[in-house]
Amino acid sequence: MSDSLEPLRADLKMLATLLLPQATSNPPLDENPLALEPSEEDALRIRAYLILAHSGIEEMMENQILQAVREVVSEPNTAPPAIALSLVAQYADDLKGQNRGKVPGAYDIAGKLAGLYESKVIKPNNGIRRKSVVAMCKPLGLDLDDLAPDIESALTALDTLGAKRGAAAHSLRGATQEVIHAHQARAWVEDALVALGQLLPLLLAKIRRRELIHVAEMS
C-alpha cells in the first residue's frame, strides 16, 4: 500500500512547494510564542494547501475502495464476495427498478453493483472524516468496530485534517478564524497520509474477503 501512496505523496510535496514557500519561514509557536502570524497572503496559501491536500487524500481513499469493489464483484467464475451480498441487500429495489421490476440474473446484478455503489456512495461522499469512512463501509457490510482499536489513531488523524479543511473551505474571511501556521498544516497532512496508509490495507482486505464466516469466529 505504501507504494501506491507514492504518487499522492509526490503531489502533496509539490503542493507544499507551490503554496507554502514563504509561510514555511515562520517558526513553530511552541518554540517561539511571539512568532508572527502569517500574512494575509500566506494565510490564504496555507488554507488552499489544506483544501487541496485534503482533496488528494479523499480522492485516493475513494478510488482505492471503488477499484477494489469493482474488482471483486466482477471477477468471473468465482464465488461471490461477502460484500456482494451486502450490496444486493442494500440496493435490491434499485436493481429491480433498473430491470423493469423483475429480479435480474446473477450476471446482470454483478455488472450493476459497482455502479450503484459509485453513484450512491462514492460520488456523494465529501470527506475523509470518520463519518465519511463509515458511510463508505456501511453498504459493504463492513463495521469499523471490527477493526478497533487498530484504526483509532488513523481515524483521529483523518478527523483532524477533515475538520481543519472544513473550517478553511467554508469561510473566506472571519474575525474568529483560527490562525494556522505552515508547519501545522504540513503536520496535519502528513499525519493524515500516514493514517491512510494504515487504514486502507485493512479496509481493502475486508472488501476482498470472500468467506462469510471466519473459522476463528465459529469456535
Short mmCIF file of C-alpha atoms in Angstrom, two decimals:
data_model
loop_
_atom_site.label_atom_id
_atom_site.label_comp_id
_atom_site.label_asym_id
_atom_site.label_seq_id
_atom_site.Cartn_x
_atom_site.Cartn_y
_atom_site.Cartn_z
CA MET A 1 0.00 0.00 0.00
CA SER A 2 2.90 2.35 0.72
CA ASP A 3 4.00 2.14 -2.94
CA SER A 4 0.51 3.09 -4.14
CA LEU A 5 0.65 6.22 -1.98
CA GLU A 6 3.89 7.48 -3.50
CA PRO A 7 2.21 9.43 -6.36
CA LEU A 8 -0.05 11.11 -3.81
CA ARG A 9 2.91 11.88 -1.57
CA ALA A 10 4.70 13.47 -4.53
CA ASP A 11 1.62 15.54 -5.39
CA LEU A 12 1.33 16.78 -1.81
CA LYS A 13 5.02 17.69 -1.77
CA MET A 14 4.52 19.70 -4.96
CA LEU A 15 1.53 21.47 -3.43
CA ALA A 16 3.56 22.42 -0.39
CA THR A 17 6.36 23.76 -2.57
CA LEU A 18 3.97 25.84 -4.65
CA LEU A 19 1.73 27.13 -1.88
CA LEU A 20 3.91 27.36 1.22
CA PRO A 21 7.27 28.81 0.12
CA GLN A 22 7.04 31.95 2.27
CA ALA A 23 4.82 30.65 5.04
CA THR A 24 7.32 27.94 5.98
CA SER A 25 9.69 30.61 7.33
CA ASN A 26 7.50 31.09 10.41
CA PRO A 27 8.94 29.22 13.42
CA PRO A 28 6.71 26.82 15.37
CA LEU A 29 4.65 28.50 18.06
CA ASP A 30 5.86 26.11 20.75
CA GLU A 31 9.45 27.19 20.02
CA ASN A 32 8.69 30.89 19.70
CA PRO A 33 5.42 32.05 21.28
CA LEU A 34 5.97 35.50 19.76
CA ALA A 35 6.08 34.16 16.20
CA LEU A 36 4.30 36.50 13.84
CA GLU A 37 1.01 35.44 12.39
CA PRO A 38 1.14 34.56 8.70
CA SER A 39 0.48 37.44 6.35
CA GLU A 40 -2.93 37.59 4.69
CA GLU A 41 -1.43 36.18 1.51
CA ASP A 42 0.34 33.36 3.35
CA ALA A 43 -2.81 32.56 5.30
CA LEU A 44 -4.70 32.10 2.04
CA ARG A 45 -1.90 29.91 0.68
CA ILE A 46 -1.99 27.73 3.78
CA ARG A 47 -5.76 27.34 3.55
CA ALA A 48 -5.50 26.48 -0.15
CA TYR A 49 -2.87 23.86 0.70
CA LEU A 50 -5.13 22.27 3.32
CA ILE A 51 -8.12 22.15 0.96
CA LEU A 52 -6.19 20.69 -1.99
CA ALA A 53 -4.24 18.21 0.14
CA HIS A 54 -7.48 17.03 1.69
CA SER A 55 -8.94 16.57 -1.81
CA GLY A 56 -5.98 14.44 -2.85
CA ILE A 57 -6.27 12.18 0.19
CA GLU A 58 -10.03 11.88 -0.21
CA GLU A 59 -9.67 11.02 -3.90
CA MET A 60 -7.10 8.32 -3.16
CA MET A 61 -9.27 6.73 -0.49
CA GLU A 62 -12.39 6.73 -2.64
CA ASN A 63 -10.63 5.48 -5.77
CA GLN A 64 -8.88 2.62 -3.97
CA ILE A 65 -12.09 1.44 -2.31
CA LEU A 66 -14.14 1.74 -5.51
CA GLN A 67 -11.50 -0.10 -7.51
CA ALA A 68 -11.49 -2.96 -5.00
CA VAL A 69 -15.30 -3.17 -5.11
CA ARG A 70 -15.27 -3.25 -8.91
CA GLU A 71 -12.68 -6.00 -8.95
CA VAL A 72 -14.35 -8.35 -6.52
CA VAL A 73 -17.90 -8.06 -7.85
CA SER A 74 -16.89 -8.51 -11.48
CA GLU A 75 -14.48 -11.44 -11.29
CA PRO A 76 -15.97 -14.23 -13.46
CA ASN A 77 -16.47 -17.81 -12.33
CA THR A 78 -15.65 -17.18 -8.69
CA ALA A 79 -17.65 -17.41 -5.50
CA PRO A 80 -19.40 -14.12 -4.75
CA PRO A 81 -17.55 -11.96 -2.26
CA ALA A 82 -19.14 -11.21 1.08
CA ILE A 83 -19.63 -7.55 0.16
CA ALA A 84 -21.70 -8.52 -2.91
CA LEU A 85 -24.40 -9.95 -0.66
CA SER A 86 -24.44 -6.77 1.39
CA LEU A 87 -24.67 -4.63 -1.74
CA VAL A 88 -27.52 -6.73 -3.13
CA ALA A 89 -29.43 -6.29 0.13
CA GLN A 90 -28.72 -2.55 0.13
CA TYR A 91 -29.73 -1.92 -3.48
CA ALA A 92 -32.38 -4.62 -4.08
CA ASP A 93 -35.05 -2.07 -5.06
CA ASP A 94 -32.66 -0.25 -7.40
CA LEU A 95 -31.64 -3.50 -9.08
CA LYS A 96 -35.26 -4.45 -9.71
CA GLY A 97 -36.11 -0.91 -10.78
CA GLN A 98 -33.38 -1.00 -13.41
CA ASN A 99 -34.79 -4.32 -14.64
CA ARG A 100 -38.42 -3.18 -15.07
CA GLY A 101 -39.45 -4.52 -11.70
CA LYS A 102 -38.06 -8.01 -12.20
CA VAL A 103 -35.27 -9.65 -10.24
CA PRO A 104 -32.24 -9.53 -12.54
CA GLY A 105 -29.98 -12.50 -13.18
CA ALA A 106 -26.77 -13.03 -11.30
CA TYR A 107 -24.53 -11.70 -14.07
CA ASP A 108 -26.68 -8.60 -14.50
CA ILE A 109 -26.55 -7.98 -10.76
CA ALA A 110 -22.77 -8.31 -10.69
CA GLY A 111 -22.46 -5.82 -13.52
CA LYS A 112 -24.57 -3.19 -11.75
CA LEU A 113 -23.41 -3.38 -8.13
CA ALA A 114 -20.24 -1.35 -8.52
CA GLY A 115 -22.06 1.33 -10.49
CA LEU A 116 -24.75 1.65 -7.84
CA TYR A 117 -22.14 1.86 -5.11
CA GLU A 118 -20.26 4.55 -7.02
CA SER A 119 -23.32 6.68 -7.77
CA LYS A 120 -24.93 6.39 -4.35
CA VAL A 121 -21.88 6.39 -2.05
CA ILE A 122 -18.63 7.47 -3.67
CA LYS A 123 -19.86 10.46 -5.69
CA PRO A 124 -21.98 11.99 -2.89
CA ASN A 125 -19.26 11.39 -0.30
CA ASN A 126 -17.34 14.56 0.53
CA GLY A 127 -14.82 13.95 3.22
CA ILE A 128 -12.25 11.79 4.96
CA ARG A 129 -13.60 12.01 8.49
CA ARG A 130 -14.83 9.04 10.45
CA LYS A 131 -18.45 9.56 9.38
CA SER A 132 -17.41 9.52 5.71
CA VAL A 133 -15.42 6.31 6.14
CA VAL A 134 -18.42 4.76 7.91
CA ALA A 135 -20.67 5.87 5.04
CA MET A 136 -18.40 4.12 2.51
CA CYS A 137 -18.19 0.94 4.58
CA LYS A 138 -21.82 0.52 5.63
CA PRO A 139 -23.28 -0.61 2.24
CA LEU A 140 -20.43 -3.14 2.03
CA GLY A 141 -21.43 -4.71 5.32
CA LEU A 142 -18.21 -3.56 6.96
CA ASP A 143 -18.21 -2.41 10.58
CA LEU A 144 -15.31 -0.22 11.66
CA ASP A 145 -15.76 -1.51 15.20
CA ASP A 146 -14.37 -4.83 13.95
CA LEU A 147 -11.06 -3.06 13.29
CA ALA A 148 -10.89 -1.15 16.56
CA PRO A 149 -8.60 -0.25 18.26
CA ASP A 150 -6.14 -0.77 15.39
CA ILE A 151 -7.56 2.11 13.36
CA GLU A 152 -8.49 4.56 16.10
CA SER A 153 -5.38 6.72 15.74
CA ALA A 154 -5.76 6.73 11.95
CA LEU A 155 -9.39 7.85 12.16
CA THR A 156 -8.40 10.58 14.62
CA ALA A 157 -5.76 11.93 12.21
CA LEU A 158 -8.26 11.91 9.33
CA ASP A 159 -10.84 13.61 11.56
CA THR A 160 -8.34 16.36 12.36
CA LEU A 161 -7.48 17.17 8.74
CA GLY A 162 -11.15 16.90 7.78
CA ALA A 163 -12.13 19.40 10.46
CA LYS A 164 -9.36 21.83 9.52
CA ARG A 165 -10.25 21.56 5.84
CA GLY A 166 -13.91 22.21 6.63
CA ALA A 167 -13.11 25.38 8.53
CA ALA A 168 -10.78 26.58 5.77
CA ALA A 169 -13.17 25.79 2.93
CA HIS A 170 -16.36 27.37 4.18
CA SER A 171 -15.26 30.88 5.05
CA LEU A 172 -13.02 33.17 3.03
CA ARG A 173 -12.65 35.68 5.86
CA GLY A 174 -13.66 35.69 9.50
CA ALA A 175 -12.70 37.58 12.62
CA THR A 176 -12.66 34.38 14.69
CA GLN A 177 -10.86 32.28 12.11
CA GLU A 178 -8.14 30.06 13.56
CA VAL A 179 -4.58 31.17 12.82
CA ILE A 180 -2.82 28.29 11.07
CA HIS A 181 0.91 28.19 10.50
CA ALA A 182 2.53 26.29 7.67
CA HIS A 183 4.24 23.76 9.95
CA GLN A 184 0.85 22.90 11.47
CA ALA A 185 -0.76 22.38 8.07
CA ARG A 186 2.13 20.18 6.95
CA ALA A 187 1.86 18.07 10.12
CA TRP A 188 -1.90 17.55 9.74
CA VAL A 189 -1.50 16.48 6.13
CA GLU A 190 1.43 14.17 6.89
CA ASP A 191 -0.47 12.56 9.78
CA ALA A 192 -3.49 12.01 7.52
CA LEU A 193 -1.29 10.48 4.83
CA VAL A 194 0.22 8.07 7.36
CA ALA A 195 -3.29 7.29 8.58
CA LEU A 196 -4.40 6.50 5.03
CA GLY A 197 -1.51 4.07 4.70
CA GLN A 198 -2.65 2.32 7.87
CA LEU A 199 -6.38 2.28 7.19
CA LEU A 200 -6.65 1.42 3.50
CA PRO A 201 -4.92 -2.01 3.61
CA LEU A 202 -7.27 -3.13 6.39
CA LEU A 203 -10.37 -1.94 4.55
CA LEU A 204 -9.27 -3.39 1.21
CA ALA A 205 -8.58 -6.76 2.82
CA LYS A 206 -12.11 -6.75 4.24
CA ILE A 207 -13.59 -5.81 0.87
CA ARG A 208 -11.73 -8.61 -0.92
CA ARG A 209 -12.75 -11.22 1.66
CA ARG A 210 -14.87 -13.96 0.13
CA GLU A 211 -15.73 -16.18 3.08
CA LEU A 212 -18.78 -15.16 5.06
CA ILE A 213 -17.62 -16.59 8.38
CA HIS A 214 -14.04 -16.88 9.57
CA VAL A 215 -13.05 -20.20 11.12
CA ALA A 216 -11.88 -18.34 14.24
CA GLU A 217 -15.32 -16.77 14.58
CA MET A 218 -17.04 -20.16 14.56
CA SER A 219 -15.11 -21.55 17.53
#
